């Protein structure tokens, strides 16, 4: 029973981390309409900078260090987003996709080639446990705690992004996403709007990276392959471009499929790597707006109530 | 420096081979064909099977086919196979999304690439396989002094099914004393002739790819500029609707373009794996990305641009780390060459998005 419980807790935490990644990707790809394929790079930036701080400031008390490392993860990822965003966001469509994809690969190559005493290089690196001791007995508590953290982070991000999209800056962004030229003629600076969204999105990806690093207790450059980007993309395409709650549903569908398949015998398990791209392609052809489209879950429930009344 | 320059040019020639396919497809349907690297990988695998089965690295003399001919067969198989895969992919995956918008098509392409990669893992396993290296043998006559190299002989083996297989076996290890005793032992074991491997110049692969590019480029140029199909291709890339009204069968043109691009990529795949010595399902990913970068550097849509871009990128990837290592004493510079390529892409995209030979596209509002 305990093994089963651990499995489902692990699944939920992983769903949470992917939901966080997908929500932040959705701000960039869905709401802002940019075609960004390097999100796994920001995720890795966050994960590795949090790890670096955790190792190098080990004298600080655990919870404080945890919070600081998440802050650093966000800051580093945001800085990365700014440096890559300013030159690249003038590009459009497929050129932007390639440039950001290149960035994601650079981050992974850099980590892979880093000295072993700095970021672990291609062998990977251990992340010290600072929140609590993780043993067999405390495993359930640790996963519950991680779940609580990731749920709070996710909820806070969704609320923050929704409020942002209703603010002046957010409306500007939506205008730019609809028609960049027209928005420019109305006196909006399109590049500034897009860079802002890009930086916000990458900061949250960094946060997801920090939480991921502490949860996993170890990092490996192979965790940040392009396939992860495809998973995130599948999540937002399933959930709906521009729908944040759709991301959570999408994340659950994708992560649960993967993890349940992983329990199956080896011969079946590895087929998810063929299955995911296939579903993504089919979705993009037949229902490109995703399950929810731009609607949020709350909108859908409201319309159900209305039709029932 | 000259050595690095030549290495760079050879690598660049391979990038150019792959970049040609990207550029032609982009020119026609404005799609970045992510799966192109997988066509390349597929070609490399076909070449691998052909070269393995023709036994280019085994000793049994006479070889079934001379080495050069084996390579011609391998290259032909690779390019035809890759071309067929490309035509099938276009028909199954890309044609349905052609009207669905560029982003949808691009995502489909990314998916196709991953699917092909994973199917290759299913079929051939994920572990890298050593690519057959051509070896040349010469008979050793006088067995005196000490052996300066390992000596081999042909050994007959009978398999459990009763088939007779000839294989090479080492009979004298380097440094072993030679003389009457050894001679007697060899005769007792039934080895009439012993052979020594002739070391092949590492540079031959460089020469091979550069030569192949030099031969291929004019052929391609001729096909695109001087044939009816080439004219149709150019017409479609200029204005697909007008071309259709002129009675050009667009689907045929697109299939042909995919075929031609993959045909060239297959050649590149074999050349790449011959120079790196291994092949695996992920073989296509990095060279594919690099070749795309090369196409962008040269100006996407332009055939001379793709070749120029490939050569520039290959040279830069070889010379920049060299300069960093020699000039700044940075030992790890070569491990970063992939990052240098991507950085180069970003710089080019920002300062000259249309590439070296690309025409700036004017955008109408």
XYZ file of C-alpha atoms in Angstrom, chain A residues 128-265:
138
model
C 21.657 18.136 -0.638
C 18.379 17.626 1.226
C 17.800 20.804 3.190
C 14.086 20.804 4.001
C 14.150 17.555 5.963
C 15.948 14.255 6.079
C 14.570 11.993 3.412
C 14.649 8.372 4.469
C 12.341 5.491 3.783
C 10.230 6.394 6.793
C 9.906 10.087 5.992
C 9.449 9.606 2.240
C 5.659 10.090 2.425
C 5.957 13.256 4.491
C 8.570 14.646 2.129
C 6.422 14.022 -0.916
C 3.384 15.551 0.781
C 5.427 18.621 1.668
C 6.746 18.903 -1.894
C 3.215 18.511 -3.203
C 2.025 21.349 -0.962
C 4.845 23.592 -2.180
C 4.224 22.871 -5.836
C 0.460 23.359 -5.506
C 0.954 26.722 -3.822
C 3.477 27.775 -6.486
C 1.130 26.691 -9.252
C -1.910 28.431 -7.818
C 0.046 31.619 -7.149
C 1.416 31.627 -10.701
C -1.975 31.097 -12.302
C -3.550 33.890 -10.251
C -0.610 36.198 -10.954
C -0.738 35.526 -14.704
C -4.508 36.005 -14.881
C -4.234 39.302 -13.077
C -1.359 40.302 -15.318
C -3.390 39.601 -18.443
C -6.177 41.833 -17.106
C -3.767 44.688 -16.396
C -2.829 47.397 -18.882
C 0.454 45.675 -19.684
C -1.382 42.396 -20.173
C -3.929 43.932 -22.550
C -1.047 45.439 -24.493
C 0.488 41.982 -24.761
C -2.755 40.450 -26.042
C -3.019 43.235 -28.610
C 0.518 42.566 -29.799
C -0.218 38.841 -29.988
C -3.233 39.502 -32.196
C -1.607 41.857 -34.627
C 1.855 43.146 -34.016
C 1.791 45.787 -36.719
C -1.559 47.198 -35.671
C -0.516 47.252 -32.020
C 2.658 49.069 -33.002
C 0.613 51.689 -34.841
C -1.423 52.244 -31.676
C 1.749 53.276 -29.883
C 2.481 49.996 -28.144
C 6.109 48.893 -28.133
C 5.718 45.271 -29.273
C 9.251 44.192 -28.385
C 8.913 45.506 -24.839
C 5.605 43.699 -24.323
C 6.960 40.451 -25.670
C 10.188 40.643 -23.662
C 8.152 41.251 -20.509
C 6.037 38.144 -21.094
C 9.116 36.152 -22.033
C 10.949 37.148 -18.858
C 7.925 36.349 -16.670
C 7.526 32.977 -18.313
C 11.181 32.078 -17.973
C 11.243 33.143 -14.307
C 8.427 30.709 -13.541
C 10.214 27.975 -15.496
C 13.229 28.711 -13.279
C 11.015 28.346 -10.208
C 9.817 24.988 -11.495
C 13.458 24.052 -11.977
C 14.325 24.953 -8.381
C 11.430 22.942 -6.962
C 12.316 20.053 -9.262
C 15.965 20.040 -8.135
C 15.036 19.911 -4.449
C 12.391 17.294 -5.028
C 14.558 14.971 -7.111
C 17.644 15.311 -4.917
C 19.866 15.030 -7.974
C 20.158 16.411 -11.492
C 21.420 14.996 -14.741
C 21.805 16.937 -18.010
C 19.799 14.142 -19.639
C 16.743 15.304 -17.663
C 16.622 18.399 -19.859
C 16.482 16.936 -23.334
C 14.388 18.354 -26.139
C 11.825 15.614 -25.483
C 10.854 17.530 -22.315
C 10.060 20.533 -24.448
C 7.829 18.327 -26.583
C 6.032 17.143 -23.457
C 5.424 20.717 -22.320
C 4.184 21.611 -25.745
C 1.885 18.609 -25.813
C 0.500 19.689 -22.440
C -0.408 23.183 -23.585
C -1.762 21.936 -26.883
C -3.916 19.379 -25.070
C -5.008 21.862 -22.429
C -5.555 24.712 -24.791
C -3.336 27.543 -25.943
C -4.029 30.396 -23.573
C -5.909 28.442 -20.903
C -3.971 28.168 -17.639
C -6.267 25.703 -15.916
C -6.205 23.675 -19.118
C -2.463 23.329 -18.521
C -3.059 21.602 -15.214
C -5.449 19.138 -16.837
C -3.040 18.625 -19.735
C -0.135 18.075 -17.356
C -2.115 15.440 -15.511
C -3.010 13.628 -18.733
C 0.537 13.614 -20.069
C 2.430 12.827 -16.867
C -0.051 10.161 -15.760
C 0.127 8.491 -19.185
C 3.899 8.472 -19.069
C 4.220 7.194 -15.514
C 1.539 4.547 -15.856
C 3.155 3.361 -19.073
C 6.487 3.244 -17.255
C 5.076 0.626 -14.897
C 4.221 -1.584 -17.837
C 6.755 -4.108 -19.145
